[in-house]
mmCIF file of C-alpha atoms in Angstrom:
data_model
loop_
_atom_site.group_PDB
_atom_site.id
_atom_site.type_symbol
_atom_site.label_atom_id
_atom_site.label_comp_id
_atom_site.label_asym_id
_atom_site.label_seq_id
_atom_site.Cartn_x
_atom_site.Cartn_y
_atom_site.Cartn_z
ATOM 1 C CA UNK A 1 115.905 103.683 128.219
ATOM 2 C CA UNK A 2 114.853 101.218 125.541
ATOM 3 C CA UNK A 3 112.919 98.189 126.799
ATOM 4 C CA UNK A 4 114.250 94.840 125.684
ATOM 5 C CA UNK A 5 111.865 92.420 124.009
ATOM 6 C CA UNK A 6 111.351 90.248 127.093
ATOM 7 C CA UNK A 7 110.473 93.193 129.306
ATOM 8 C CA UNK A 8 108.068 94.603 126.721
ATOM 9 C CA UNK A 9 106.350 91.225 126.666
ATOM 10 C CA UNK A 10 106.113 91.166 130.451
ATOM 11 C CA UNK A 11 104.680 94.692 130.589
ATOM 12 C CA UNK A 12 101.993 93.601 128.145
ATOM 13 C CA UNK A 13 101.247 90.627 130.391
ATOM 14 C CA UNK A 14 101.042 92.968 133.389
ATOM 15 C CA UNK A 15 98.302 94.926 131.599
ATOM 16 C CA UNK A 16 96.371 91.680 131.145
ATOM 17 C CA UNK A 17 96.879 90.797 134.810
ATOM 18 C CA UNK A 18 95.552 94.179 135.936
ATOM 19 C CA UNK A 19 92.515 93.672 133.700
ATOM 20 C CA UNK A 20 91.764 90.212 135.035
ATOM 21 C CA UNK A 21 92.731 90.425 138.700
ATOM 22 C CA UNK A 22 93.227 94.060 139.706
ATOM 23 C CA UNK A 23 96.132 96.101 141.016
ATOM 24 C CA UNK A 24 97.291 93.640 143.675
ATOM 25 C CA UNK A 25 97.834 90.869 141.149
ATOM 26 C CA UNK A 26 99.520 93.316 138.774
ATOM 27 C CA UNK A 27 101.876 94.238 141.593
ATOM 28 C CA UNK A 28 102.878 90.581 141.906
ATOM 29 C CA UNK A 29 103.592 90.413 138.170
ATOM 30 C CA UNK A 30 105.599 93.650 138.258
ATOM 31 C CA UNK A 31 107.690 92.381 141.137
ATOM 32 C CA UNK A 32 108.467 89.162 139.287
ATOM 33 C CA UNK A 33 109.496 91.117 136.181
ATOM 34 C CA UNK A 34 111.768 93.400 138.158
ATOM 35 C CA UNK A 35 113.442 90.520 139.993
ATOM 36 C CA UNK A 36 114.271 88.899 136.654
ATOM 37 C CA UNK A 37 115.293 92.127 134.944
ATOM 38 C CA UNK A 38 118.880 92.511 136.305
ATOM 39 C CA UNK A 39 119.929 89.114 134.983
ATOM 40 C CA UNK A 40 118.520 89.905 131.556
ATOM 41 C CA UNK A 41 120.310 93.250 131.484
ATOM 42 C CA UNK A 42 123.599 91.630 132.513
ATOM 43 C CA UNK A 43 124.052 93.601 135.744
ATOM 44 C CA UNK A 44 122.300 93.904 139.098
ATOM 45 C CA UNK A 45 120.569 97.038 140.361
ATOM 46 C CA UNK A 46 122.747 98.991 142.783
ATOM 47 C CA UNK A 47 121.889 99.126 146.476
ATOM 48 C CA UNK A 48 120.337 102.561 146.115
ATOM 49 C CA UNK A 49 119.229 102.180 142.517
ATOM 50 C CA UNK A 50 115.930 100.385 143.073
ATOM 51 C CA UNK A 51 113.637 99.838 140.130
ATOM 52 C CA UNK A 52 114.160 101.801 136.899
ATOM 53 C CA UNK A 53 112.670 105.292 136.881
ATOM 54 C CA UNK A 54 110.442 104.511 133.903
ATOM 55 C CA UNK A 55 108.642 101.829 135.950
ATOM 56 C CA UNK A 56 108.184 104.144 138.926
ATOM 57 C CA UNK A 57 106.922 106.977 136.728
ATOM 58 C CA UNK A 58 104.575 104.690 134.806
ATOM 59 C CA UNK A 59 102.968 103.187 137.890
ATOM 60 C CA UNK A 60 102.615 106.518 139.656
ATOM 61 C CA UNK A 61 101.285 108.448 136.661
ATOM 62 C CA UNK A 62 98.727 105.787 135.850
ATOM 63 C CA UNK A 63 97.521 105.623 139.425
ATOM 64 C CA UNK A 64 98.203 101.921 139.876
ATOM 65 C CA UNK A 65 99.870 102.893 143.145
ATOM 66 C CA UNK A 66 101.289 106.022 144.724
ATOM 67 C CA UNK A 67 105.033 106.688 144.718
ATOM 68 C CA UNK A 68 105.032 105.687 148.392
ATOM 69 C CA UNK A 69 103.169 102.489 147.598
ATOM 70 C CA UNK A 70 105.667 101.498 144.938
ATOM 71 C CA UNK A 71 108.098 100.572 147.694
ATOM 72 C CA UNK A 72 105.834 97.641 148.587
ATOM 73 C CA UNK A 73 107.160 95.854 145.516
ATOM 74 C CA UNK A 74 110.047 94.783 147.752
ATOM 75 C CA UNK A 75 107.665 92.829 150.015
ATOM 76 C CA UNK A 76 107.541 89.028 149.721
ATOM 77 C CA UNK A 77 105.171 87.731 147.063
ATOM 78 C CA UNK A 78 103.085 85.955 149.673
ATOM 79 C CA UNK A 79 102.094 89.283 151.243
ATOM 80 C CA UNK A 80 100.541 90.381 147.950
ATOM 81 C CA UNK A 81 99.049 87.012 147.122
ATOM 82 C CA UNK A 82 97.175 86.931 150.414
ATOM 83 C CA UNK A 83 95.248 90.024 149.296
ATOM 84 C CA UNK A 84 93.882 88.363 146.164
ATOM 85 C CA UNK A 85 90.351 86.992 146.087
ATOM 86 C CA UNK A 86 90.349 83.301 145.209
ATOM 87 C CA UNK A 87 88.652 82.201 142.013
ATOM 88 C CA UNK A 88 85.628 79.966 142.759
ATOM 89 C CA UNK A 89 86.264 76.273 142.390
ATOM 90 C CA UNK A 90 85.325 74.912 139.000
ATOM 91 C CA UNK A 91 82.584 72.315 138.992
ATOM 92 C CA UNK A 92 81.312 70.113 136.222
ATOM 93 C CA UNK A 93 79.277 71.729 133.473
ATOM 94 C CA UNK A 94 75.581 71.166 134.017
ATOM 95 C CA UNK A 95 73.917 68.908 131.523
ATOM 96 C CA UNK A 96 71.637 70.840 129.209
ATOM 97 C CA UNK A 97 68.868 69.788 126.921
ATOM 98 C CA UNK A 98 70.607 71.246 123.897
ATOM 99 C CA UNK A 99 73.980 70.588 122.269
ATOM 100 C CA UNK A 100 77.229 72.343 123.212
ATOM 101 C CA UNK A 101 79.682 71.812 120.369
ATOM 102 C CA UNK A 102 83.358 72.704 119.903
ATOM 103 C CA UNK A 103 84.418 74.174 116.557
ATOM 104 C CA UNK A 104 87.233 76.210 115.015
ATOM 105 C CA UNK A 105 87.614 79.121 112.600
ATOM 106 C CA UNK A 106 90.623 80.323 110.617
ATOM 107 C CA UNK A 107 91.209 83.404 108.473
ATOM 108 C CA UNK A 108 94.133 85.679 107.545
ATOM 109 C CA UNK A 109 94.345 86.987 111.122
ATOM 110 C CA UNK A 110 94.638 83.612 112.802
ATOM 111 C CA UNK A 111 92.725 80.685 114.263
ATOM 112 C CA UNK A 112 90.371 80.584 117.227
ATOM 113 C CA UNK A 113 88.340 77.765 118.705
ATOM 114 C CA UNK A 114 84.779 78.451 119.749
ATOM 115 C CA UNK A 115 81.802 76.697 121.278
ATOM 116 C CA UNK A 116 78.226 76.939 120.082
ATOM 117 C CA UNK A 117 75.098 76.133 122.070
ATOM 118 C CA UNK A 118 72.153 74.793 120.063
ATOM 119 C CA UNK A 119 68.826 74.825 121.938
ATOM 120 C CA UNK A 120 66.840 71.599 121.999
ATOM 121 C CA UNK A 121 63.853 73.305 120.373
ATOM 122 C CA UNK A 122 65.837 74.219 117.252
ATOM 123 C CA UNK A 123 64.677 72.400 114.120
ATOM 124 C CA UNK A 124 66.306 74.403 111.337
ATOM 125 C CA UNK A 125 64.358 77.642 111.607
ATOM 126 C CA UNK A 126 65.948 81.116 111.555
ATOM 127 C CA UNK A 127 66.485 81.916 115.240
ATOM 128 C CA UNK A 128 68.578 84.679 116.891
ATOM 129 C CA UNK A 129 72.220 84.232 117.888
ATOM 130 C CA UNK A 130 74.199 85.824 120.717
ATOM 131 C CA UNK A 131 78.008 85.996 120.632
ATOM 132 C CA UNK A 132 79.496 85.917 124.152
ATOM 133 C CA UNK A 133 83.075 87.143 124.691
ATOM 134 C CA UNK A 134 84.682 85.931 127.910
ATOM 135 C CA UNK A 135 86.968 87.942 130.159
ATOM 136 C CA UNK A 136 90.634 87.460 131.026
ATOM 137 C CA UNK A 137 91.700 84.013 132.302
ATOM 138 C CA UNK A 138 88.319 82.586 131.294
ATOM 139 C CA UNK A 139 87.261 80.172 128.554
ATOM 140 C CA UNK A 140 83.939 79.312 126.869
ATOM 141 C CA UNK A 141 83.006 76.554 129.341
ATOM 142 C CA UNK A 142 83.760 78.727 132.364
ATOM 143 C CA UNK A 143 81.923 81.714 130.883
ATOM 144 C CA UNK A 144 78.883 79.648 129.916
ATOM 145 C CA UNK A 145 78.804 78.119 133.372
ATOM 146 C CA UNK A 146 79.093 81.475 135.146
ATOM 147 C CA UNK A 147 76.635 83.477 133.038
ATOM 148 C CA UNK A 148 74.059 80.653 132.676
ATOM 149 C CA UNK A 149 73.477 81.990 129.172
ATOM 150 C CA UNK A 150 72.827 78.509 127.765
ATOM 151 C CA UNK A 151 69.863 78.128 130.114
ATOM 152 C CA UNK A 152 68.529 81.483 128.920
ATOM 153 C CA UNK A 153 69.049 80.379 125.311
ATOM 154 C CA UNK A 154 67.105 77.197 125.998
ATOM 155 C CA UNK A 155 64.226 79.276 127.356
ATOM 156 C CA UNK A 156 64.316 81.972 124.664
ATOM 157 C CA UNK A 157 65.224 79.680 121.745
ATOM 158 C CA UNK A 158 68.435 81.170 120.426
ATOM 159 C CA UNK A 159 71.983 80.079 119.658
ATOM 160 C CA UNK A 160 74.912 81.184 121.806
ATOM 161 C CA UNK A 161 78.451 81.345 120.414
ATOM 162 C CA UNK A 162 81.504 81.551 122.675
ATOM 163 C CA UNK A 163 84.749 82.461 120.853
ATOM 164 C CA UNK A 164 87.843 81.414 122.810
ATOM 165 C CA UNK A 165 90.871 83.659 123.088
ATOM 166 C CA UNK A 166 94.091 81.685 122.649
ATOM 167 C CA UNK A 167 96.910 81.858 125.152
ATOM 168 C CA UNK A 168 99.347 82.399 122.302
ATOM 169 C CA UNK A 169 97.512 85.612 121.375
ATOM 170 C CA UNK A 170 97.369 86.815 124.984
ATOM 171 C CA UNK A 171 99.030 85.020 127.892
ATOM 172 C CA UNK A 172 96.086 85.793 130.201
ATOM 173 C CA UNK A 173 93.549 84.977 127.474
ATOM 174 C CA UNK A 174 92.311 88.584 127.412
ATOM 175 C CA UNK A 175 90.910 89.924 124.160
ATOM 176 C CA UNK A 176 93.385 92.506 122.854
ATOM 177 C CA UNK A 177 90.991 95.456 123.017
ATOM 178 C CA UNK A 178 93.868 97.924 123.546
ATOM 179 C CA UNK A 179 95.772 97.142 120.337
ATOM 180 C CA UNK A 180 95.051 99.293 117.280
ATOM 181 C CA UNK A 181 94.987 96.376 114.856
ATOM 182 C CA UNK A 182 92.374 94.670 117.042
ATOM 183 C CA UNK A 183 90.046 97.682 116.883
ATOM 184 C CA UNK A 184 89.472 97.733 113.122
ATOM 185 C CA UNK A 185 87.112 96.074 110.697
ATOM 186 C CA UNK A 186 88.602 93.192 108.690
ATOM 187 C CA UNK A 187 91.725 93.216 110.864
ATOM 188 C CA UNK A 188 92.967 91.205 113.824
ATOM 189 C CA UNK A 189 90.576 89.771 116.361
ATOM 190 C CA UNK A 190 87.481 91.649 115.125
ATOM 191 C CA UNK A 191 87.814 89.883 111.777
ATOM 192 C CA UNK A 192 88.079 86.511 113.527
ATOM 193 C CA UNK A 193 85.067 87.095 115.786
ATOM 194 C CA UNK A 194 82.997 88.390 112.862
ATOM 195 C CA UNK A 195 84.115 85.380 110.825
ATOM 196 C CA UNK A 196 83.015 82.984 113.561
ATOM 197 C CA UNK A 197 79.664 84.767 113.759
ATOM 198 C CA UNK A 198 79.119 84.608 110.005
ATOM 199 C CA UNK A 199 80.176 80.961 109.871
ATOM 200 C CA UNK A 200 77.601 79.944 112.499
ATOM 201 C CA UNK A 201 74.864 81.987 110.809
ATOM 202 C CA UNK A 202 75.634 80.319 107.492
ATOM 203 C CA UNK A 203 75.978 76.792 108.878
ATOM 204 C CA UNK A 204 72.643 76.881 110.699
ATOM 205 C CA UNK A 205 70.669 79.386 108.569
ATOM 206 C CA UNK A 206 70.106 81.716 111.530
ATOM 207 C CA UNK A 207 68.282 85.066 111.540
ATOM 208 C CA UNK A 208 70.730 87.659 110.196
ATOM 209 C CA UNK A 209 68.569 90.516 111.498
ATOM 210 C CA UNK A 210 68.883 89.316 115.108
ATOM 211 C CA UNK A 211 72.577 88.864 115.789
ATOM 212 C CA UNK A 212 73.923 90.214 119.081
ATOM 213 C CA UNK A 213 77.269 90.443 120.860
ATOM 214 C CA UNK A 214 78.077 90.783 124.565
ATOM 215 C CA UNK A 215 81.077 90.394 126.830
ATOM 216 C CA UNK A 216 82.648 90.784 130.245
ATOM 217 C CA UNK A 217 85.666 92.972 131.037
ATOM 218 C CA UNK A 218 88.114 92.633 128.121
ATOM 219 C CA UNK A 219 85.306 90.764 126.351
ATOM 220 C CA UNK A 220 83.005 93.718 126.987
ATOM 221 C CA UNK A 221 85.592 96.084 125.539
ATOM 222 C CA UNK A 222 85.835 93.834 122.487
ATOM 223 C CA UNK A 223 82.030 93.617 122.217
ATOM 224 C CA UNK A 224 81.691 97.377 121.703
ATOM 225 C CA UNK A 225 84.530 97.215 119.164
ATOM 226 C CA UNK A 226 82.529 94.581 117.282
ATOM 227 C CA UNK A 227 79.422 96.759 117.362
ATOM 228 C CA UNK A 228 81.336 99.806 116.145
ATOM 229 C CA UNK A 229 83.214 98.008 113.366
ATOM 230 C CA UNK A 230 80.444 95.649 112.225
ATOM 231 C CA UNK A 231 77.152 97.564 112.695
ATOM 232 C CA UNK A 232 75.790 95.728 109.662
ATOM 233 C CA UNK A 233 76.293 92.390 111.437
ATOM 234 C CA UNK A 234 75.305 93.039 115.055
ATOM 235 C CA UNK A 235 71.910 94.458 115.954
ATOM 236 C CA UNK A 236 72.782 95.332 119.572
ATOM 237 C CA UNK A 237 75.641 95.148 122.061
ATOM 238 C CA UNK A 238 75.865 94.205 125.736
ATOM 239 C CA UNK A 239 78.854 95.359 127.793
ATOM 240 C CA UNK A 240 79.469 94.157 131.354
ATOM 241 C CA UNK A 241 82.317 95.839 133.255
ATOM 242 C CA UNK A 242 83.974 96.868 129.994
ATOM 243 C CA UNK A 243 85.440 99.945 128.339
ATOM 244 C CA UNK A 244 84.470 102.317 125.495
ATOM 245 C CA UNK A 245 85.505 101.969 121.880
ATOM 246 C CA UNK A 246 88.928 103.480 121.180
ATOM 247 C CA UNK A 247 89.700 104.075 124.858
ATOM 248 C CA UNK A 248 93.237 102.684 124.595
ATOM 249 C CA UNK A 249 95.837 102.068 121.912
ATOM 250 C CA UNK A 250 98.811 100.833 123.945
ATOM 251 C CA UNK A 251 99.979 99.813 127.405
ATOM 252 C CA UNK A 252 99.922 103.221 129.148
ATOM 253 C CA UNK A 253 96.525 104.213 127.749
ATOM 254 C CA UNK A 254 95.113 100.804 128.723
ATOM 255 C CA UNK A 255 96.161 101.323 132.336
ATOM 256 C CA UNK A 256 94.794 104.858 132.285
ATOM 257 C CA UNK A 257 91.438 103.850 130.784
ATOM 258 C CA UNK A 258 90.953 101.117 133.344
ATOM 259 C CA UNK A 259 91.625 103.619 136.106
ATOM 260 C CA UNK A 260 88.928 105.901 134.718
ATOM 261 C CA UNK A 261 90.761 108.366 132.489
ATOM 262 C CA UNK A 262 88.414 110.044 130.030
ATOM 263 C CA UNK A 263 88.875 108.367 126.645
ATOM 264 C CA UNK A 264 89.079 109.844 123.196
ATOM 265 C CA UNK A 265 88.635 107.838 120.025
ATOM 266 C CA UNK A 266 91.988 106.967 118.520
ATOM 267 C CA UNK A 267 92.656 109.287 115.630
ATOM 268 C CA UNK A 268 93.957 106.398 113.544
ATOM 269 C CA UNK A 269 90.651 104.596 113.981
ATOM 270 C CA UNK A 270 88.337 107.534 113.574
ATOM 271 C CA UNK A 271 86.626 107.947 110.239
ATOM 272 C CA UNK A 272 84.083 110.483 109.017
ATOM 273 C CA UNK A 273 81.214 108.253 110.101
ATOM 274 C CA UNK A 274 82.714 106.961 113.383
ATOM 275 C CA UNK A 275 80.317 109.009 115.513
ATOM 276 C CA UNK A 276 77.366 107.880 113.431
ATOM 277 C CA UNK A 277 78.306 104.219 113.794
ATOM 278 C CA UNK A 278 78.768 104.499 117.551
ATOM 279 C CA UNK A 279 75.481 106.288 118.078
ATOM 280 C CA UNK A 280 73.592 103.790 115.933
ATOM 281 C CA UNK A 281 74.387 100.862 118.238
ATOM 282 C CA UNK A 282 71.590 99.819 120.620
ATOM 283 C CA UNK A 283 73.486 99.231 123.842
ATOM 284 C CA UNK A 284 72.914 97.753 127.303
ATOM 285 C CA UNK A 285 75.596 98.287 129.949
ATOM 286 C CA UNK A 286 76.150 96.737 133.388
ATOM 287 C CA UNK A 287 78.840 97.898 135.815
ATOM 288 C CA UNK A 288 79.403 97.628 139.558
ATOM 289 C CA UNK A 289 80.140 100.931 141.249
ATOM 290 C CA UNK A 290 82.668 99.183 143.529
ATOM 291 C CA UNK A 291 84.665 97.737 140.638
ATOM 292 C CA UNK A 292 88.369 98.197 141.403
ATOM 293 C CA UNK A 293 89.598 96.558 138.186
ATOM 294 C CA UNK A 294 87.760 98.649 135.580
ATOM 295 C CA UNK A 295 86.493 101.964 136.942
ATOM 296 C CA UNK A 296 82.732 102.416 136.701
ATOM 297 C CA UNK A 297 83.138 105.743 134.871
ATOM 298 C CA UNK A 298 83.779 103.626 131.782
ATOM 299 C CA UNK A 299 80.090 102.722 131.775
ATOM 300 C CA UNK A 300 79.193 106.410 131.582
ATOM 301 C CA UNK A 301 81.573 106.867 128.657
ATOM 302 C CA UNK A 302 80.016 103.911 126.842
ATOM 303 C CA UNK A 303 76.566 105.423 127.205
ATOM 304 C CA UNK A 304 77.825 108.825 126.042
ATOM 305 C CA UNK A 305 79.218 107.220 122.898
ATOM 306 C CA UNK A 306 75.851 105.620 122.257
ATOM 307 C CA UNK A 307 73.468 108.489 122.979
ATOM 308 C CA UNK A 308 75.471 111.718 122.583
ATOM 309 C CA UNK A 309 74.114 114.332 120.145
ATOM 310 C CA UNK A 310 75.461 113.966 116.626
ATOM 311 C CA UNK A 311 75.401 116.809 114.141
ATOM 312 C CA UNK A 312 75.045 114.460 111.183
ATOM 313 C CA UNK A 313 71.793 115.687 109.704
ATOM 314 C CA UNK A 314 69.163 118.360 110.045
ATOM 315 C CA UNK A 315 66.570 115.867 111.264
ATOM 316 C CA UNK A 316 67.486 114.451 114.671
ATOM 317 C CA UNK A 317 65.605 112.226 117.074
ATOM 318 C CA UNK A 318 65.358 113.336 120.702
ATOM 319 C CA UNK A 319 65.995 110.793 123.447
ATOM 320 C CA UNK A 320 64.786 111.136 126.991
ATOM 321 C CA UNK A 321 66.033 109.295 130.070
ATOM 322 C CA UNK A 322 63.946 107.375 132.584
ATOM 323 C CA UNK A 323 65.678 106.545 135.877
ATOM 324 C CA UNK A 324 64.510 103.589 137.947
ATOM 325 C CA UNK A 325 65.769 102.427 141.344
ATOM 326 C CA UNK A 326 65.517 98.796 142.366
ATOM 327 C CA UNK A 327 66.905 96.087 144.612
ATOM 328 C CA UNK A 328 67.328 92.356 144.233
ATOM 329 C CA UNK A 329 65.830 90.514 147.243
ATOM 330 C CA UNK A 330 68.756 89.777 149.583
ATOM 331 C CA UNK A 331 71.021 91.209 146.904
ATOM 332 C CA UNK A 332 72.336 94.408 145.377
ATOM 333 C CA UNK A 333 70.479 97.651 144.868
ATOM 334 C CA UNK A 334 70.787 99.140 141.396
ATOM 335 C CA UNK A 335 69.997 102.208 139.308
ATOM 336 C CA UNK A 336 68.674 101.522 135.823
ATOM 337 C CA UNK A 337 68.538 104.338 133.268
ATOM 338 C CA UNK A 338 66.582 103.814 130.059
ATOM 339 C CA UNK A 339 67.091 106.050 127.027
ATOM 340 C CA UNK A 340 63.972 106.153 124.881
ATOM 341 C CA UNK A 341 63.064 107.731 121.570
ATOM 342 C CA UNK A 342 59.944 109.746 120.809
ATOM 343 C CA UNK A 343 58.011 106.499 120.312
ATOM 344 C CA UNK A 344 58.965 105.279 123.816
ATOM 345 C CA UNK A 345 61.246 102.649 122.342
ATOM 346 C CA UNK A 346 64.302 101.957 124.506
ATOM 347 C CA UNK A 347 67.550 102.179 122.541
ATOM 348 C CA UNK A 348 70.042 102.132 125.423
ATOM 349 C CA UNK A 349 70.116 101.002 129.056
ATOM 350 C CA UNK A 350 72.646 101.642 131.803
ATOM 351 C CA UNK A 351 72.594 99.484 134.938
ATOM 352 C CA UNK A 352 74.707 100.727 137.861
ATOM 353 C CA UNK A 353 74.932 97.938 140.446
ATOM 354 C CA UNK A 354 75.590 99.388 143.887
ATOM 355 C CA UNK A 355 78.266 97.655 145.922
ATOM 356 C CA UNK A 356 79.180 95.217 143.148
ATOM 357 C CA UNK A 357 82.714 94.566 141.977
ATOM 358 C CA UNK A 358 84.254 93.177 138.796
ATOM 359 C CA UNK A 359 81.895 90.263 138.195
ATOM 360 C CA UNK A 360 78.956 89.134 136.050
ATOM 361 C CA UNK A 361 75.766 90.192 137.841
ATOM 362 C CA UNK A 362 73.336 87.413 138.692
ATOM 363 C CA UNK A 363 75.818 84.776 137.612
ATOM 364 C CA UNK A 364 76.428 81.331 139.038
ATOM 365 C CA UNK A 365 79.219 80.547 141.492
ATOM 366 C CA UNK A 366 79.994 77.594 139.251
ATOM 367 C CA UNK A 367 81.939 80.016 137.053
ATOM 368 C CA UNK A 368 84.610 82.622 137.748
ATOM 369 C CA UNK A 369 84.033 86.376 138.131
ATOM 370 C CA UNK A 370 80.356 86.137 139.029
ATOM 371 C CA UNK A 371 78.154 87.820 141.613
ATOM 372 C CA UNK A 372 75.035 85.825 142.467
ATOM 373 C CA UNK A 373 73.457 88.827 144.196
ATOM 374 C CA UNK A 374 72.136 90.024 140.857
ATOM 375 C CA UNK A 375 70.421 91.604 139.013
ATOM 376 C CA UNK A 376 70.396 88.879 136.349
ATOM 377 C CA UNK A 377 72.500 90.433 133.592
ATOM 378 C CA UNK A 378 72.042 87.477 131.224
ATOM 379 C CA UNK A 379 68.251 87.585 131.274
ATOM 380 C CA UNK A 380 68.145 91.375 131.080
ATOM 381 C CA UNK A 381 70.545 91.465 128.140
ATOM 382 C CA UNK A 382 68.506 88.928 126.194
ATOM 383 C CA UNK A 383 65.306 90.817 126.992
ATOM 384 C CA UNK A 384 66.882 93.988 125.604
ATOM 385 C CA UNK A 385 68.347 92.199 122.585
ATOM 386 C CA UNK A 386 64.970 90.780 121.613
ATOM 387 C CA UNK A 387 63.607 94.318 121.239
ATOM 388 C CA UNK A 388 66.314 95.152 118.675
ATOM 389 C CA UNK A 389 66.984 94.024 115.121
ATOM 390 C CA UNK A 390 68.874 95.340 112.119
ATOM 391 C CA UNK A 391 65.530 96.381 110.636
ATOM 392 C CA UNK A 392 65.734 99.340 113.001
ATOM 393 C CA UNK A 393 68.643 101.686 112.372
ATOM 394 C CA UNK A 394 67.065 104.958 113.344
ATOM 395 C CA UNK A 395 69.124 106.385 116.201
ATOM 396 C CA UNK A 396 72.139 107.479 114.175
ATOM 397 C CA UNK A 397 70.810 111.035 114.110
ATOM 398 C CA UNK A 398 69.873 111.969 117.658
ATOM 399 C CA UNK A 399 69.755 114.752 120.171
ATOM 400 C CA UNK A 400 69.980 113.923 123.863
ATOM 401 C CA UNK A 401 67.162 115.565 125.791
ATOM 402 C CA UNK A 402 67.245 114.821 129.516
#
């Protein structure tokens, strides 16, 4: 059957809901769509007809729920809503010593607002800048509050930029990481985020060699897209609970990727130097191994994109892995894997946080989707970023040796 426009829109929104709140919330959205669908189609479902086969097949094949579990869509909404974890109450934004300004950027792809944090110690010198991409349902204030990145910026003397996804672009305010046009240089959302970055650098004369991008969930998926499409702009990437570059191109592949299906780079996006660009990105990854929204295998795929062997030249640099086990006092245990070159310089890190779900590690309860049990992802990302600059582009030709 051919989906009408309204249903296609709702299915897109369901993808966003799954990304932001998990399968239970997506079930609620699916039920709402199906209850409204008969009226839109001009006839009710028959007594034995149930939901359309394409919905059943889609949900079952993508693993959102088993065929048996699909019958639970007939339960009252309240039964599903009771299963959802409440979002922490929003509190007032803490006063900081620096400035937190609201700005806007427009180009051919659209307009986005953004916020920029200026540390109190800034007096016009060329300092680093970190671009922070929020997750679904979030906004710059919420994300800044939850990650405490402004406090880190105050300590480390750097700017922080928070682009804001508009609700008109995505009803759940997710970055559209699964749309082909939003995975390409000079197109869609990547062009807007890069434009915001370049505008802030130009306005404040910041250090172009030390520009970094990080994000959570859909923001993490967009962060790696930014690193892959603008390697000349960003010196390193941080991905928290995100997905690999090119892991989805539409609704079904987005569901599948989030459930842990092995990705392949979209053929439409792949160019002759795609592998080189991916492997030249210094990368730090955080992911909870109990994440039920974005499967933790996506972290492994991100690391593979960054450190896999590339047959791009005769001379290749061997990386070796160092595995460290640790535990935050009264918090989560974690496994940290460092990938180092022959000069013992770390070019990639993978943090697996044991028992953690879909939340920013070490974040404040003052923001949404945070886990105060650590480790402190914000501080660790900035530590890693400060070891990287665009002066160093030497891991494009590598051979993994572990």
